[in-house]
Tab-separated table of N, CA and C in Angstrom:
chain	number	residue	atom	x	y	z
A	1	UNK	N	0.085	-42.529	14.954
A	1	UNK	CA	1.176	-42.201	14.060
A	1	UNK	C	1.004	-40.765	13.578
A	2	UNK	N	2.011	-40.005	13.399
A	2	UNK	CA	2.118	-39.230	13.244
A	2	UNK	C	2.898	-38.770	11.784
A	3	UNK	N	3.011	-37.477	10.948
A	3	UNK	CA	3.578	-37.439	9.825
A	3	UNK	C	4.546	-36.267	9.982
A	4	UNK	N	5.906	-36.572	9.539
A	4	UNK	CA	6.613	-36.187	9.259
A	4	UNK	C	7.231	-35.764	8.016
A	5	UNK	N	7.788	-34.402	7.735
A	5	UNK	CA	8.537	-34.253	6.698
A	5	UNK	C	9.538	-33.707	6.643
A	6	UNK	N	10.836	-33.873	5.728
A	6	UNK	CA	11.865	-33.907	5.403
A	6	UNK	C	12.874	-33.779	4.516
A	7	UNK	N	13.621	-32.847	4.196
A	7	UNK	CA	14.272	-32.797	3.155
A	7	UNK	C	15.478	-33.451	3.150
A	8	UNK	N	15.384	-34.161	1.899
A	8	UNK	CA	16.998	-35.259	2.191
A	8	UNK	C	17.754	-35.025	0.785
A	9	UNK	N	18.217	-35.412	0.652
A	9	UNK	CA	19.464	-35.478	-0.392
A	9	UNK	C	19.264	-37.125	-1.016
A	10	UNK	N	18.579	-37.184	-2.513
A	10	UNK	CA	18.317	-38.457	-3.492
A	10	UNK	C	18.920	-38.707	-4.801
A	11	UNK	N	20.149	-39.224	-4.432
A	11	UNK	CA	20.820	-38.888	-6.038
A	11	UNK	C	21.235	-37.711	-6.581
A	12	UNK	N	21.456	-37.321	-5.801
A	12	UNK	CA	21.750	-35.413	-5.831
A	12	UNK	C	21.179	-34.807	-5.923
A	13	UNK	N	19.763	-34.989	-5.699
A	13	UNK	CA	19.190	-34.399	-5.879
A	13	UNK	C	18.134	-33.735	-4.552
A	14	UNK	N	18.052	-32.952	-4.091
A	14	UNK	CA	17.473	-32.487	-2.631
A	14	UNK	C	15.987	-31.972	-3.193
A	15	UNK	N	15.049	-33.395	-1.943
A	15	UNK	CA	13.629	-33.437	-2.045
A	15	UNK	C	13.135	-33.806	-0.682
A	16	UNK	N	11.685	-32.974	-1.151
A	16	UNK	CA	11.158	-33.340	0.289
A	16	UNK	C	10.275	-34.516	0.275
A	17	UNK	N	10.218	-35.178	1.504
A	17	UNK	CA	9.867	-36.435	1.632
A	17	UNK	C	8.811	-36.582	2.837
A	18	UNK	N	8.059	-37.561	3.127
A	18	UNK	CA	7.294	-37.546	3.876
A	18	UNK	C	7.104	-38.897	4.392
A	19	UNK	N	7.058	-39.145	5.745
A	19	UNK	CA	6.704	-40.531	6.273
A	19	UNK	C	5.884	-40.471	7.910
A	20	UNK	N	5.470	-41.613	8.193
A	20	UNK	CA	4.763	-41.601	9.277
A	20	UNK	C	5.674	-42.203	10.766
A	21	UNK	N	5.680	-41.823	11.420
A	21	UNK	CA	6.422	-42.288	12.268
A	21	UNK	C	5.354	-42.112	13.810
A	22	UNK	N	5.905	-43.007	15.061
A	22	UNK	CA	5.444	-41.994	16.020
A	22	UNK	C	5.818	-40.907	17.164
A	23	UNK	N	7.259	-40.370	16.387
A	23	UNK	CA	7.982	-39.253	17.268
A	23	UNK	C	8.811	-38.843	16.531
A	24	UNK	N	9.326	-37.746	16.914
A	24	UNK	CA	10.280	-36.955	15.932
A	24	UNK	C	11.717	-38.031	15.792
A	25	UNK	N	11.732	-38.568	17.190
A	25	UNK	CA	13.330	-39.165	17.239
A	25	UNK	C	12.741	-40.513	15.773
A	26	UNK	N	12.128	-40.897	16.120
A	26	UNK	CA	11.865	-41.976	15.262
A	26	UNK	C	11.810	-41.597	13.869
A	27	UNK	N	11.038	-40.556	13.340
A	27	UNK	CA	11.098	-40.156	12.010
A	27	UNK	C	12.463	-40.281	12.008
A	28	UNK	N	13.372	-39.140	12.781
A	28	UNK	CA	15.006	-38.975	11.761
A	28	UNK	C	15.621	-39.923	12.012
A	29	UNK	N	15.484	-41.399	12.711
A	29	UNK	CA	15.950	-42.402	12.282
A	29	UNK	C	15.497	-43.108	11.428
A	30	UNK	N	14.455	-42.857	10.934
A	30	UNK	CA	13.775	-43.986	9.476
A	30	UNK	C	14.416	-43.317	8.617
A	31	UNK	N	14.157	-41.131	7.994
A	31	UNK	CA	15.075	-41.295	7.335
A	31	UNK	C	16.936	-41.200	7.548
A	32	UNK	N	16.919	-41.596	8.684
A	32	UNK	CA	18.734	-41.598	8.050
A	32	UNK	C	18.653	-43.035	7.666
A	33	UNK	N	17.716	-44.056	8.297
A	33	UNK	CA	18.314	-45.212	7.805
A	33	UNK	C	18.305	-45.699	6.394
A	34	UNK	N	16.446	-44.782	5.815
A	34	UNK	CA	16.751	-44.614	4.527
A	34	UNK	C	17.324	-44.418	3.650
A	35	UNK	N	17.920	-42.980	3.787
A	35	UNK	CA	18.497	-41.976	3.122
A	35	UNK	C	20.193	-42.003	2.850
A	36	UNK	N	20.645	-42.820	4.357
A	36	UNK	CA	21.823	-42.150	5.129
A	36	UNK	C	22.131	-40.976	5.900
A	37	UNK	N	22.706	-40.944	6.519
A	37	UNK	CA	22.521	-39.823	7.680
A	37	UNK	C	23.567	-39.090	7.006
A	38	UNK	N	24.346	-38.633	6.235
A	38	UNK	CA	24.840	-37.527	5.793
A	38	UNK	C	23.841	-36.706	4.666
A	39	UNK	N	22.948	-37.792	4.441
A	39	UNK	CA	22.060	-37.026	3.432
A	39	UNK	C	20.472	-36.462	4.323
A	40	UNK	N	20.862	-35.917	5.344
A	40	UNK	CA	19.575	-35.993	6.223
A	40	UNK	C	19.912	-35.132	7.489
A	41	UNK	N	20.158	-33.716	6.370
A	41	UNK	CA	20.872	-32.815	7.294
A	41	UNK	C	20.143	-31.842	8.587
A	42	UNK	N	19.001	-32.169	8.435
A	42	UNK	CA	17.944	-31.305	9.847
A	42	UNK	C	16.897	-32.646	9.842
A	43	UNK	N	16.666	-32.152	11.382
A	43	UNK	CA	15.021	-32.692	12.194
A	43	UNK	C	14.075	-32.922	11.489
A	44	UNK	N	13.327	-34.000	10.911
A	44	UNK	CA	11.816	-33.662	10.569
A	44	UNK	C	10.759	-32.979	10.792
A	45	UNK	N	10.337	-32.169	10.575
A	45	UNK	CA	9.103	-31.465	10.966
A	45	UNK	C	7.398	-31.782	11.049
A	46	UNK	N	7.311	-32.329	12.271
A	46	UNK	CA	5.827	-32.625	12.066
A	46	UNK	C	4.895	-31.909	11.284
A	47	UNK	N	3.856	-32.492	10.312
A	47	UNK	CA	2.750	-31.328	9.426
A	47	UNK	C	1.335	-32.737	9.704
A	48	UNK	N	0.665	-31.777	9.434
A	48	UNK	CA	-0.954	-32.324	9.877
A	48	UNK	C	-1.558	-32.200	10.975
């Protein structure tokens, strides 16, 4: 697994977030499914 991070949109409020996934495609589907995908406007960026 790998870590991803992300800036999303939470109540109006735009924060960065972090989760583990094991591929990029997979991170930005955990968060859009989280988030919603209008609030989940770029790619995650792998860090670590």
């Amino acid at each position: 697994m790998k870590r991803y991070k992300a800036t999303v949109n939470a109540a109006g409020m735009w924060i960065e977030t972090i989760l583990y996934a094991q591929n990029q495609a997979h991170a930005y589907a955990l968060f859009k499914a989280i988030f919603g995908s209008s609030n989940v406007p770029h790619q995650p960026l792998q860090i670590g």
